[in-house]
PDB file of C-alpha atoms in Angstrom:
ATOM      1  CA  MET J   1     -26.851-225.678 -98.562  1.00 48.00           C
ATOM      2  CA  THR J   2     -25.317-227.237 -96.000  1.00 46.00           C
ATOM      3  CA  LEU J   3     -24.313-231.084 -95.941  1.00 37.00           C
ATOM      4  CA  PHE J   4     -27.013-231.682 -93.446  1.00 35.00           C
ATOM      5  CA  ARG J   5     -29.929-229.903 -95.388  1.00 44.00           C
ATOM      6  CA  ARG J   6     -28.616-231.590 -98.623  1.00 43.00           C
ATOM      7  CA  ARG J   7     -28.651-234.914 -97.180  1.00 41.00           C
ATOM      8  CA  THR J   8     -32.323-234.126 -95.716  1.00 42.00           C
ATOM      9  CA  ALA J   9     -33.498-233.161 -99.524  1.00 45.00           C
ATOM     10  CA  LEU J  10     -31.961-236.383-100.919  1.00 41.00           C
ATOM     11  CA  PHE J  11     -33.776-238.551 -98.358  1.00 39.00           C
ATOM     12  CA  ALA J  12     -36.865-236.745 -99.000  1.00 43.00           C
ATOM     13  CA  VAL J  13     -36.620-237.181-102.703  1.00 42.00           C
ATOM     14  CA  ALA J  14     -36.063-240.664-102.500  1.00 42.00           C
ATOM     15  CA  ALA J  15     -38.791-241.539-100.037  1.00 41.00           C
ATOM     16  CA  MET J  16     -41.077-239.589-102.494  1.00 43.00           C
ATOM     17  CA  ALA J  17     -39.889-242.025-105.381  1.00 42.00           C
ATOM     18  CA  LEU J  18     -40.223-245.305-103.242  1.00 39.00           C
ATOM     19  CA  ALA J  19     -43.665-244.183-102.290  1.00 39.00           C
ATOM     20  CA  ALA J  20     -44.432-243.646-106.059  1.00 40.00           C
ATOM     21  CA  ALA J  21     -43.163-246.964-106.794  1.00 39.00           C
ATOM     22  CA  ALA J  22     -44.787-249.138-104.265  1.00 37.00           C
ATOM     23  CA  PRO J  23     -48.256-250.390-104.953  1.00 43.00           C
ATOM     24  CA  ALA J  24     -51.332-248.703-103.864  1.00 46.00           C
ATOM     25  CA  SER J  25     -52.642-250.387-100.764  1.00 50.00           C
ATOM     26  CA  ALA J  26     -55.843-252.360-101.101  1.00 61.00           C
ATOM     27  CA  GLU J  27     -59.117-250.332-100.670  1.00 82.00           C
ATOM     28  CA  ILE J  28     -61.085-252.886 -99.424  1.00 93.00           C
ATOM     29  CA  LYS J  29     -59.911-255.112 -96.289  1.00 92.00           C
ATOM     30  CA  SER J  30     -61.624-258.664 -95.632  1.00 92.00           C
ATOM     31  CA  LEU J  31     -64.133-258.989 -98.609  1.00 95.00           C
ATOM     32  CA  GLU J  32     -66.312-262.132 -98.607  1.00 96.00           C
ATOM     33  CA  ILE J  33     -67.849-263.154-101.860  1.00 98.00           C
ATOM     34  CA  ILE J  34     -70.980-265.542-101.506  1.00 97.00           C
ATOM     35  CA  ALA J  35     -71.201-267.720-104.486  1.00 98.00           C
ATOM     36  CA  PRO J  36     -74.687-269.230-104.118  1.00 95.00           C
ATOM     37  CA  ALA J  37     -74.069-272.300-105.674  1.00 91.00           C
ATOM     38  CA  ASN J  38     -71.462-275.607-105.791  1.00 89.00           C
ATOM     39  CA  PRO J  39     -67.966-275.159-106.831  1.00 90.00           C
ATOM     40  CA  GLY J  40     -67.809-275.153-110.732  1.00 83.00           C
ATOM     41  CA  SER J  41     -71.093-273.384-111.125  1.00 83.00           C
ATOM     42  CA  GLY J  42     -71.683-270.471-113.307  1.00 85.00           C
ATOM     43  CA  PHE J  43     -72.018-268.480-109.784  1.00 92.00           C
ATOM     44  CA  ASP J  44     -68.702-270.147-108.499  1.00 94.00           C
ATOM     45  CA  GLN J  45     -66.940-269.123-111.523  1.00 92.00           C
ATOM     46  CA  THR J  46     -68.080-265.721-111.516  1.00 96.00           C
ATOM     47  CA  SER J  47     -67.175-265.299-107.631  1.00 98.00           C
ATOM     48  CA  ARG J  48     -63.716-266.269-108.500  1.00 98.00           C
ATOM     49  CA  ALA J  49     -62.904-264.163-111.333  1.00 98.00           C
ATOM     50  CA  VAL J  50     -64.064-261.498-109.412  1.00 98.00           C
ATOM     51  CA  GLN J  51     -61.568-262.474-106.465  1.00 98.00           C
ATOM     52  CA  ALA J  52     -58.813-262.748-108.862  1.00 97.00           C
ATOM     53  CA  ALA J  53     -59.588-259.495-110.747  1.00 98.00           C
ATOM     54  CA  LEU J  54     -59.649-257.419-107.355  1.00 98.00           C
ATOM     55  CA  ASN J  55     -56.641-259.295-105.892  1.00 96.00           C
ATOM     56  CA  GLU J  56     -54.567-258.944-109.021  1.00 96.00           C
ATOM     57  CA  ALA J  57     -55.474-255.224-109.363  1.00 95.00           C
ATOM     58  CA  GLY J  58     -54.829-254.492-105.426  1.00 96.00           C
ATOM     59  CA  LEU J  59     -58.482-253.313-105.201  1.00 97.00           C
ATOM     60  CA  ALA J  60     -58.866-255.753-102.186  1.00 95.00           C
ATOM     61  CA  SER J  61     -57.172-257.785 -99.872  1.00 93.00           C
ATOM     62  CA  GLY J  62     -58.453-260.931 -97.636  1.00 93.00           C
ATOM     63  CA  ILE J  63     -60.912-262.048-100.123  1.00 96.00           C
ATOM     64  CA  GLN J  64     -62.495-264.990 -99.394  1.00 96.00           C
ATOM     65  CA  VAL J  65     -65.151-267.099-101.941  1.00 98.00           C
ATOM     66  CA  LEU J  66     -68.042-268.800 -99.788  1.00 96.00           C
ATOM     67  CA  ASN J  67     -70.072-271.442-101.510  1.00 97.00           C
ATOM     68  CA  VAL J  68     -73.470-271.371-100.055  1.00 95.00           C
ATOM     69  CA  PRO J  69     -75.506-273.556-102.469  1.00 92.00           C
ATOM     70  CA  GLY J  70     -79.240-274.128-102.278  1.00 87.00           C
ATOM     71  CA  ALA J  71     -82.913-272.755-103.237  1.00 86.00           C
ATOM     72  CA  GLY J  72     -81.633-271.128-106.355  1.00 82.00           C
ATOM     73  CA  GLY J  73     -79.230-268.641-104.615  1.00 89.00           C
ATOM     74  CA  THR J  74     -81.908-267.535-101.888  1.00 93.00           C
ATOM     75  CA  ILE J  75     -80.026-269.131 -99.006  1.00 95.00           C
ATOM     76  CA  GLY J  76     -76.930-267.257 -99.976  1.00 96.00           C
ATOM     77  CA  LEU J  77     -79.190-264.230-100.141  1.00 97.00           C
ATOM     78  CA  ALA J  78     -80.290-264.752 -96.531  1.00 96.00           C
ATOM     79  CA  GLN J  79     -76.926-265.268 -95.362  1.00 95.00           C
ATOM     80  CA  LEU J  80     -76.072-261.796 -96.937  1.00 96.00           C
ATOM     81  CA  VAL J  81     -79.162-260.032 -95.552  1.00 95.00           C
ATOM     82  CA  SER J  82     -78.544-261.627 -91.879  1.00 91.00           C
ATOM     83  CA  GLY J  83     -75.423-259.793 -92.155  1.00 79.00           C
ATOM     84  CA  GLN J  84     -73.453-261.994 -89.570  1.00 56.00           C
ATOM     85  CA  LYS J  85     -70.154-261.373 -90.826  1.00 53.00           C
ATOM     86  CA  ARG J  86     -68.119-258.423 -89.876  1.00 59.00           C
ATOM     87  CA  GLY J  87     -66.539-256.445 -92.925  1.00 70.00           C
ATOM     88  CA  PRO J  88     -67.909-256.101 -96.529  1.00 91.00           C
ATOM     89  CA  ALA J  89     -69.794-258.895 -98.188  1.00 95.00           C
ATOM     90  CA  LEU J  90     -71.181-259.361-101.835  1.00 97.00           C
ATOM     91  CA  LEU J  91     -73.422-261.828-103.287  1.00 98.00           C
ATOM     92  CA  THR J  92     -73.328-263.260-106.792  1.00 98.00           C
ATOM     93  CA  ILE J  93     -76.755-263.515-108.278  1.00 97.00           C
ATOM     94  CA  GLY J  94     -78.204-264.213-111.933  1.00 93.00           C
ATOM     95  CA  ALA J  95     -81.318-265.090-113.463  1.00 90.00           C
ATOM     96  CA  THR J  96     -81.734-268.408-111.403  1.00 84.00           C
ATOM     97  CA  THR J  97     -82.016-266.111-108.110  1.00 91.00           C
ATOM     98  CA  VAL J  98     -84.902-263.960-109.612  1.00 92.00           C
ATOM     99  CA  GLY J  99     -86.775-267.082-110.925  1.00 87.00           C
ATOM    100  CA  ALA J 100     -86.475-268.627-107.450  1.00 87.00           C
ATOM    101  CA  ILE J 101     -87.540-265.823-105.464  1.00 91.00           C
ATOM    102  CA  LEU J 102     -90.731-265.367-107.671  1.00 90.00           C
ATOM    103  CA  SER J 103     -91.578-269.081-107.662  1.00 84.00           C
ATOM    104  CA  ASN J 104     -90.553-269.883-104.059  1.00 85.00           C
ATOM    105  CA  LYS J 105     -91.610-266.642-102.259  1.00 89.00           C
ATOM    106  CA  PRO J 106     -88.628-266.835 -99.556  1.00 93.00           C
ATOM    107  CA  PRO J 107     -88.491-264.403 -96.592  1.00 95.00           C
ATOM    108  CA  VAL J 108     -85.633-262.258 -98.007  1.00 96.00           C
ATOM    109  CA  THR J 109     -85.785-260.718-101.458  1.00 96.00           C
ATOM    110  CA  LEU J 110     -83.490-258.543-103.571  1.00 97.00           C
ATOM    111  CA  ASN J 111     -85.391-255.785-102.392  1.00 96.00           C
ATOM    112  CA  ASP J 112     -83.464-256.547 -98.887  1.00 96.00           C
ATOM    113  CA  ALA J 113     -80.037-256.141-100.326  1.00 97.00           C
ATOM    114  CA  GLU J 114     -78.367-253.471-102.415  1.00 97.00           C
ATOM    115  CA  PRO J 115     -77.688-253.546-106.297  1.00 98.00           C
ATOM    116  CA  VAL J 116     -73.709-253.008-107.070  1.00 98.00           C
ATOM    117  CA  ALA J 117     -73.124-253.818-110.051  1.00 98.00           C
ATOM    118  CA  LEU J 118     -74.223-255.988-113.576  1.00 98.00           C
ATOM    119  CA  LEU J 119     -71.297-257.674-114.678  1.00 98.00           C
ATOM    120  CA  LEU J 120     -72.155-259.823-117.629  1.00 97.00           C
ATOM    121  CA  LYS J 121     -74.365-261.904-119.596  1.00 92.00           C
ATOM    122  CA  GLU J 122     -74.133-265.471-120.840  1.00 91.00           C
ATOM    123  CA  TYR J 123     -75.970-267.809-123.354  1.00 93.00           C
ATOM    124  CA  SER J 124     -76.962-271.420-122.929  1.00 93.00           C
ATOM    125  CA  MET J 125     -76.755-274.441-124.828  1.00 96.00           C
ATOM    126  CA  LEU J 126     -78.583-277.718-125.392  1.00 98.00           C
ATOM    127  CA  VAL J 127     -76.765-280.864-125.062  1.00 98.00           C
ATOM    128  CA  VAL J 128     -77.072-284.678-125.239  1.00 98.00           C
ATOM    129  CA  PRO J 129     -74.917-287.490-124.177  1.00 97.00           C
ATOM    130  CA  ALA J 130     -72.528-288.452-127.106  1.00 97.00           C
ATOM    131  CA  ASN J 131     -74.109-291.650-127.170  1.00 96.00           C
ATOM    132  CA  SER J 132     -77.536-290.598-127.462  1.00 97.00           C
ATOM    133  CA  ASP J 133     -79.501-291.534-130.496  1.00 97.00           C
ATOM    134  CA  ILE J 134     -80.583-287.828-130.614  1.00 98.00           C
ATOM    135  CA  LYS J 135     -78.464-286.514-133.162  1.00 97.00           C
ATOM    136  CA  SER J 136     -79.623-282.867-134.208  1.00 98.00           C
ATOM    137  CA  LEU J 137     -82.389-280.400-132.487  1.00 98.00           C
ATOM    138  CA  ALA J 138     -84.579-281.389-135.431  1.00 98.00           C
ATOM    139  CA  GLU J 139     -84.573-285.000-133.969  1.00 98.00           C
ATOM    140  CA  LEU J 140     -85.058-283.545-130.380  1.00 98.00           C
ATOM    141  CA  THR J 141     -88.432-281.419-131.568  1.00 98.00           C
ATOM    142  CA  ALA J 142     -89.654-284.664-133.194  1.00 98.00           C
ATOM    143  CA  LYS J 143     -89.499-286.631-130.081  1.00 97.00           C
ATOM    144  CA  ILE J 144     -91.082-283.552-128.080  1.00 97.00           C
ATOM    145  CA  LYS J 145     -94.011-283.590-130.673  1.00 97.00           C
ATOM    146  CA  ALA J 146     -94.660-287.280-130.410  1.00 97.00           C
ATOM    147  CA  ASN J 147     -94.663-287.441-126.636  1.00 96.00           C
ATOM    148  CA  PRO J 148     -93.777-284.087-124.992  1.00 96.00           C
ATOM    149  CA  SER J 149     -93.918-285.734-121.266  1.00 92.00           C
ATOM    150  CA  SER J 150     -91.293-288.198-122.267  1.00 95.00           C
ATOM    151  CA  ILE J 151     -88.469-285.838-122.650  1.00 98.00           C
ATOM    152  CA  THR J 152     -86.399-285.134-119.251  1.00 98.00           C
ATOM    153  CA  TRP J 153     -84.484-282.005-119.126  1.00 98.00           C
ATOM    154  CA  ALA J 154     -81.599-281.264-116.665  1.00 97.00           C
ATOM    155  CA  VAL J 155     -81.679-277.686-115.295  1.00 94.00           C
ATOM    156  CA  GLY J 156     -80.361-275.960-112.446  1.00 84.00           C
ATOM    157  CA  SER J 157     -82.708-274.560-109.844  1.00 77.00           C
ATOM    158  CA  ALA J 158     -86.431-274.644-110.436  1.00 78.00           C
ATOM    159  CA  GLY J 159     -87.552-271.615-111.894  1.00 78.00           C
ATOM    160  CA  GLY J 160     -84.225-270.313-113.055  1.00 80.00           C
ATOM    161  CA  ILE J 161     -83.066-269.578-116.463  1.00 86.00           C
ATOM    162  CA  ASP J 162     -82.525-273.093-117.876  1.00 88.00           C
ATOM    163  CA  HIS J 163     -85.846-274.079-116.465  1.00 91.00           C
ATOM    164  CA  LEU J 164     -87.262-271.269-118.236  1.00 92.00           C
ATOM    165  CA  ILE J 165     -85.421-272.261-121.691  1.00 95.00           C
ATOM    166  CA  ALA J 166     -86.622-275.718-121.254  1.00 97.00           C
ATOM    167  CA  GLY J 167     -90.023-274.466-120.920  1.00 96.00           C
ATOM    168  CA  GLN J 168     -90.098-271.907-123.630  1.00 95.00           C
ATOM    169  CA  ILE J 169     -88.938-274.626-126.193  1.00 97.00           C
ATOM    170  CA  MET J 170     -91.515-276.936-125.062  1.00 97.00           C
ATOM    171  CA  LYS J 171     -93.937-274.250-125.342  1.00 96.00           C
ATOM    172  CA  ALA J 172     -92.752-273.585-129.086  1.00 96.00           C
ATOM    173  CA  VAL J 173     -92.720-276.920-130.366  1.00 97.00           C
ATOM    174  CA  SER J 174     -95.584-278.539-128.290  1.00 96.00           C
ATOM    175  CA  GLY J 175     -97.861-275.452-127.588  1.00 95.00           C
ATOM    176  CA  ASP J 176     -97.475-276.268-123.852  1.00 95.00           C
ATOM    177  CA  ALA J 177     -94.590-275.330-121.227  1.00 96.00           C
ATOM    178  CA  ARG J 178     -96.270-277.307-118.699  1.00 95.00           C
ATOM    179  CA  LYS J 179     -95.331-280.410-120.063  1.00 95.00           C
ATOM    180  CA  THR J 180     -91.962-279.714-119.197  1.00 97.00           C
ATOM    181  CA  ASN J 181     -90.291-282.684-117.254  1.00 96.00           C
ATOM    182  CA  ALA J 182     -87.539-280.796-115.591  1.00 96.00           C
ATOM    183  CA  ILE J 183     -85.067-282.348-112.955  1.00 96.00           C
ATOM    184  CA  ASN J 184     -83.245-279.726-111.282  1.00 91.00           C
ATOM    185  CA  TYR J 185     -79.857-279.908-110.151  1.00 87.00           C
ATOM    186  CA  ALA J 186     -77.829-277.341-107.444  1.00 71.00           C
ATOM    187  CA  GLY J 187     -74.680-277.570-109.057  1.00 68.00           C
ATOM    188  CA  GLY J 188     -72.865-277.674-112.623  1.00 75.00           C
ATOM    189  CA  GLY J 189     -71.084-280.929-111.628  1.00 84.00           C
ATOM    190  CA  GLU J 190     -74.151-282.979-110.748  1.00 90.00           C
ATOM    191  CA  GLN J 191     -75.971-281.907-113.735  1.00 93.00           C
ATOM    192  CA  ILE J 192     -73.218-282.790-116.185  1.00 94.00           C
ATOM    193  CA  ALA J 193     -72.827-286.018-114.623  1.00 95.00           C
ATOM    194  CA  SER J 194     -76.160-286.896-114.999  1.00 96.00           C
ATOM    195  CA  ILE J 195     -76.298-285.867-118.504  1.00 97.00           C
ATOM    196  CA  ILE J 196     -73.143-287.990-119.429  1.00 97.00           C
ATOM    197  CA  GLY J 197     -74.850-290.943-117.597  1.00 96.00           C
ATOM    198  CA  GLY J 198     -77.987-290.876-119.803  1.00 95.00           C
ATOM    199  CA  HIS J 199     -80.016-290.164-116.715  1.00 96.00           C
ATOM    200  CA  VAL J 200     -81.791-287.688-118.579  1.00 97.00           C
ATOM    201  CA  THR J 201     -82.753-286.771-122.166  1.00 98.00           C
ATOM    202  CA  VAL J 202     -81.341-283.530-122.674  1.00 98.00           C
ATOM    203  CA  GLY J 203     -79.560-280.927-120.796  1.00 98.00           C
ATOM    204  CA  VAL J 204     -79.552-276.877-120.606  1.00 96.00           C
ATOM    205  CA  GLY J 205     -76.807-274.907-118.981  1.00 91.00           C
ATOM    206  CA  GLY J 206     -74.371-272.011-119.613  1.00 85.00           C
ATOM    207  CA  ILE J 207     -71.738-272.631-122.342  1.00 88.00           C
ATOM    208  CA  PRO J 208     -68.591-272.226-120.140  1.00 79.00           C
ATOM    209  CA  GLU J 209     -70.098-275.430-118.061  1.00 81.00           C
ATOM    210  CA  PHE J 210     -70.584-277.451-121.127  1.00 92.00           C
ATOM    211  CA  ALA J 211     -68.332-276.577-123.412  1.00 88.00           C
ATOM    212  CA  THR J 212     -65.194-278.737-122.138  1.00 89.00           C
ATOM    213  CA  GLN J 213     -67.441-281.728-122.063  1.00 95.00           C
ATOM    214  CA  VAL J 214     -68.348-281.004-125.837  1.00 96.00           C
ATOM    215  CA  GLN J 215     -64.831-280.553-126.583  1.00 94.00           C
ATOM    216  CA  SER J 216     -63.712-283.813-125.132  1.00 96.00           C
ATOM    217  CA  GLY J 217     -66.701-285.916-127.102  1.00 97.00           C
ATOM    218  CA  LYS J 218     -68.427-286.662-123.661  1.00 97.00           C
ATOM    219  CA  LEU J 219     -71.562-284.265-124.877  1.00 97.00           C
ATOM    220  CA  ARG J 220     -72.987-283.394-128.245  1.00 98.00           C
ATOM    221  CA  ALA J 221     -74.357-279.660-128.390  1.00 98.00           C
ATOM    222  CA  LEU J 222     -77.510-279.311-130.240  1.00 98.00           C
ATOM    223  CA  ALA J 223     -78.064-275.482-130.004  1.00 98.00           C
ATOM    224  CA  ILE J 224     -77.212-272.642-128.423  1.00 97.00           C
ATOM    225  CA  THR J 225     -79.644-269.821-127.028  1.00 96.00           C
ATOM    226  CA  SER J 226     -78.466-266.810-128.302  1.00 93.00           C
ATOM    227  CA  GLY J 227     -80.306-264.748-131.162  1.00 90.00           C
ATOM    228  CA  GLU J 228     -77.162-265.163-133.319  1.00 91.00           C
ATOM    229  CA  ARG J 229     -74.265-267.085-133.625  1.00 91.00           C
ATOM    230  CA  LEU J 230     -71.451-266.706-131.360  1.00 90.00           C
ATOM    231  CA  GLU J 231     -67.970-265.968-132.501  1.00 85.00           C
ATOM    232  CA  GLY J 232     -65.452-268.852-132.011  1.00 84.00           C
ATOM    233  CA  LEU J 233     -68.456-271.394-131.413  1.00 89.00           C
ATOM    234  CA  ASP J 234     -69.276-273.801-134.256  1.00 93.00           C
ATOM    235  CA  VAL J 235     -72.850-274.605-132.811  1.00 96.00           C
ATOM    236  CA  PRO J 236     -76.060-273.391-134.398  1.00 97.00           C
ATOM    237  CA  THR J 237     -78.910-271.060-132.782  1.00 97.00           C
ATOM    238  CA  LEU J 238     -82.225-272.302-131.957  1.00 98.00           C
ATOM    239  CA  LYS J 239     -83.716-269.832-134.106  1.00 97.00           C
ATOM    240  CA  GLU J 240     -81.826-270.562-137.214  1.00 96.00           C
ATOM    241  CA  GLN J 241     -83.179-274.037-136.758  1.00 97.00           C
ATOM    242  CA  GLY J 242     -86.627-273.195-136.569  1.00 97.00           C
ATOM    243  CA  VAL J 243     -87.488-272.807-132.868  1.00 97.00           C
ATOM    244  CA  ASP J 244     -88.108-269.194-131.773  1.00 95.00           C
ATOM    245  CA  VAL J 245     -86.575-268.975-128.642  1.00 95.00           C
ATOM    246  CA  ALA J 246     -83.668-266.521-127.591  1.00 92.00           C
ATOM    247  CA  TYR J 247     -82.971-266.486-124.020  1.00 88.00           C
ATOM    248  CA  GLY J 248     -79.613-265.435-122.061  1.00 88.00           C
ATOM    249  CA  THR J 249     -78.802-265.450-118.460  1.00 89.00           C
ATOM    250  CA  TRP J 250     -76.750-262.959-116.490  1.00 94.00           C
ATOM    251  CA  ARG J 251     -74.905-262.391-113.286  1.00 96.00           C
ATOM    252  CA  GLY J 252     -74.122-259.639-111.091  1.00 98.00           C
ATOM    253  CA  LEU J 253     -73.440-258.270-107.440  1.00 98.00           C
ATOM    254  CA  MET J 254     -75.311-257.705-104.583  1.00 98.00           C
ATOM    255  CA  GLY J 255     -74.320-255.918-101.421  1.00 97.00           C
ATOM    256  CA  SER J 256     -75.634-255.454 -97.707  1.00 95.00           C
ATOM    257  CA  LYS J 257     -78.363-252.998 -96.938  1.00 93.00           C
ATOM    258  CA  LYS J 258     -76.491-252.659 -93.499  1.00 91.00           C
ATOM    259  CA  ALA J 259     -73.663-251.146 -95.118  1.00 92.00           C
ATOM    260  CA  SER J 260     -73.012-247.327 -94.406  1.00 92.00           C
ATOM    261  CA  GLU J 261     -73.399-245.071 -97.642  1.00 94.00           C
ATOM    262  CA  ALA J 262     -69.676-244.673 -97.620  1.00 93.00           C
ATOM    263  CA  GLU J 263     -69.308-248.440 -97.700  1.00 93.00           C
ATOM    264  CA  LYS J 264     -71.834-248.610-100.380  1.00 95.00           C
ATOM    265  CA  LYS J 265     -70.079-246.238-102.727  1.00 96.00           C
ATOM    266  CA  GLU J 266     -66.947-247.802-102.149  1.00 96.00           C
ATOM    267  CA  LEU J 267     -67.892-251.432-103.144  1.00 96.00           C
ATOM    268  CA  ALA J 268     -69.474-249.745-106.133  1.00 97.00           C
ATOM    269  CA  ASP J 269     -66.529-247.705-107.121  1.00 97.00           C
ATOM    270  CA  THR J 270     -64.260-250.601-106.345  1.00 97.00           C
ATOM    271  CA  ILE J 271     -66.351-252.960-109.062  1.00 98.00           C
ATOM    272  CA  ALA J 272     -66.282-250.094-111.495  1.00 98.00           C
ATOM    273  CA  LYS J 273     -62.791-250.197-111.588  1.00 98.00           C
ATOM    274  CA  MET J 274     -62.411-253.895-111.509  1.00 98.00           C
ATOM    275  CA  VAL J 275     -64.519-254.537-114.922  1.00 98.00           C
ATOM    276  CA  GLU J 276     -61.630-252.468-116.517  1.00 98.00           C
ATOM    277  CA  THR J 277     -58.768-254.581-115.529  1.00 97.00           C
ATOM    278  CA  LYS J 278     -56.839-256.742-117.803  1.00 97.00           C
ATOM    279  CA  ALA J 279     -57.478-259.811-115.391  1.00 97.00           C
ATOM    280  CA  TRP J 280     -61.183-259.277-115.670  1.00 98.00           C
ATOM    281  CA  LYS J 281     -61.439-258.954-119.441  1.00 97.00           C
ATOM    282  CA  ASP J 282     -59.231-262.252-119.731  1.00 97.00           C
ATOM    283  CA  SER J 283     -61.978-263.835-117.420  1.00 96.00           C
ATOM    284  CA  LEU J 284     -64.602-262.899-119.879  1.00 95.00           C
ATOM    285  CA  ALA J 285     -62.646-264.009-122.924  1.00 91.00           C
ATOM    286  CA  ARG J 286     -61.973-267.487-120.931  1.00 88.00           C
ATOM    287  CA  TYR J 287     -65.281-268.295-120.009  1.00 86.00           C
ATOM    288  CA  GLY J 288     -67.201-267.018-123.227  1.00 83.00           C
ATOM    289  CA  TRP J 289     -68.949-264.286-121.108  1.00 90.00           C
ATOM    290  CA  ILE J 290     -70.392-261.065-122.621  1.00 90.00           C
ATOM    291  CA  GLY J 291     -69.098-257.991-120.558  1.00 94.00           C
ATOM    292  CA  SER J 292     -72.150-255.673-119.401  1.00 95.00           C
ATOM    293  CA  TYR J 293     -71.224-253.555-116.869  1.00 98.00           C
ATOM    294  CA  GLU J 294     -74.066-251.328-115.202  1.00 98.00           C
ATOM    295  CA  GLY J 295     -73.681-249.597-112.031  1.00 98.00           C
ATOM    296  CA  PRO J 296     -76.202-249.541-109.298  1.00 98.00           C
ATOM    297  CA  GLU J 297     -78.741-247.505-110.620  1.00 98.00           C
ATOM    298  CA  GLY J 298     -78.819-248.961-114.224  1.00 98.00           C
ATOM    299  CA  TYR J 299     -78.756-252.606-112.683  1.00 98.00           C
ATOM    300  CA  ALA J 300     -81.395-251.947-110.240  1.00 98.00           C
ATOM    301  CA  ALA J 301     -83.573-250.733-113.365  1.00 98.00           C
ATOM    302  CA  PHE J 302     -82.266-253.803-115.220  1.00 97.00           C
ATOM    303  CA  LEU J 303     -83.310-256.172-112.132  1.00 97.00           C
ATOM    304  CA  LYS J 304     -86.990-254.953-112.372  1.00 96.00           C
ATOM    305  CA  GLU J 305     -87.309-255.643-116.041  1.00 95.00           C
ATOM    306  CA  GLN J 306     -85.874-259.204-115.454  1.00 93.00           C
ATOM    307  CA  GLU J 307     -88.723-259.666-112.567  1.00 94.00           C
ATOM    308  CA  THR J 308     -91.157-258.686-115.336  1.00 93.00           C
ATOM    309  CA  MET J 309     -90.115-261.010-117.895  1.00 88.00           C
ATOM    310  CA  MET J 310     -89.361-263.868-115.688  1.00 91.00           C
ATOM    311  CA  LYS J 311     -92.749-263.618-114.294  1.00 93.00           C
ATOM    312  CA  THR J 312     -94.044-264.518-117.815  1.00 91.00           C
ATOM    313  CA  GLY J 313     -91.766-267.501-118.108  1.00 91.00           C
ATOM    314  CA  LEU J 314     -92.509-268.816-114.878  1.00 93.00           C
ATOM    315  CA  ALA J 315     -96.627-268.513-115.402  1.00 94.00           C
ATOM    316  CA  ASP J 316     -96.068-270.367-118.550  1.00 94.00           C
ATOM    317  CA  LEU J 317     -94.553-273.176-116.601  1.00 92.00           C
ATOM    318  CA  GLY J 318     -97.274-272.982-113.801  1.00 90.00           C
ATOM    319  CA  LEU J 319     -94.762-272.147-111.193  1.00 87.00           C
ATOM    320  CA  LEU J 320     -96.170-268.899-109.789  1.00 85.00           C
ATOM    321  CA  LYS J 321     -98.079-269.626-106.650  1.00 71.00           C
TER     322      LYS J 321
END
């Protein structure tokens, strides 16, 4: 082999080695994730966890999280559906979104968007201010029985999972969910401030949103809404305290129907890879979320089941028009 050929071969081998060592280029560029609630909310936390996991794994680049609060997530849904932004976009949704659509009947629904993936499930916690005279769930239920309408509930959006949980507790204890005196908050920060300030009797919200305030001693946890106790959390369930209610929320991602079939597949495949990353699994552990991944088809079936279940809960509350 001539010197020139040997050098050419060496350069080729070196180039191949560098290509193998270099990180793969991001598959999706300029991705926008719409979080349909204020910063600090469950929607916001989920959106930013997706952003971080995609970034760390090199699955997407130029990812922006856009907070579009209001109307239980339907304002964010309308923005996704309108498709004003050029480039790929995702919307984080949950049980609150389904409830808001059923109760408010907005001009756009989930049928106008494309299911991408179910990501996680999460349970809620009942809390009172640390200085409340209510020290236990038994004391709360006694007050409900004595005067149901006197109990004010700090919940998220009207028709959301927090509202449904409050209604189901009221139904189980007093026999009438329509006596639920709920005060709605667009974001977790406002809700927590109201509970700590003693402006409401009791609050219902996601465990991750309340956990820090409980640990700091500003809030007192009365119960969680899972069917069984959760590992690492020393709070009893509603069921084990005699209130037969077990409700959970969830969060997933929707995409635009305007995307091409190739773009839809790319988004779905990218999220499928993301849920296997260490960064995503670390977020699940950090926030106490339960990983429950489903791809587009399984997620679409899940959404239909949720709609049926939530219609019943909303009818109990008298929120269906």
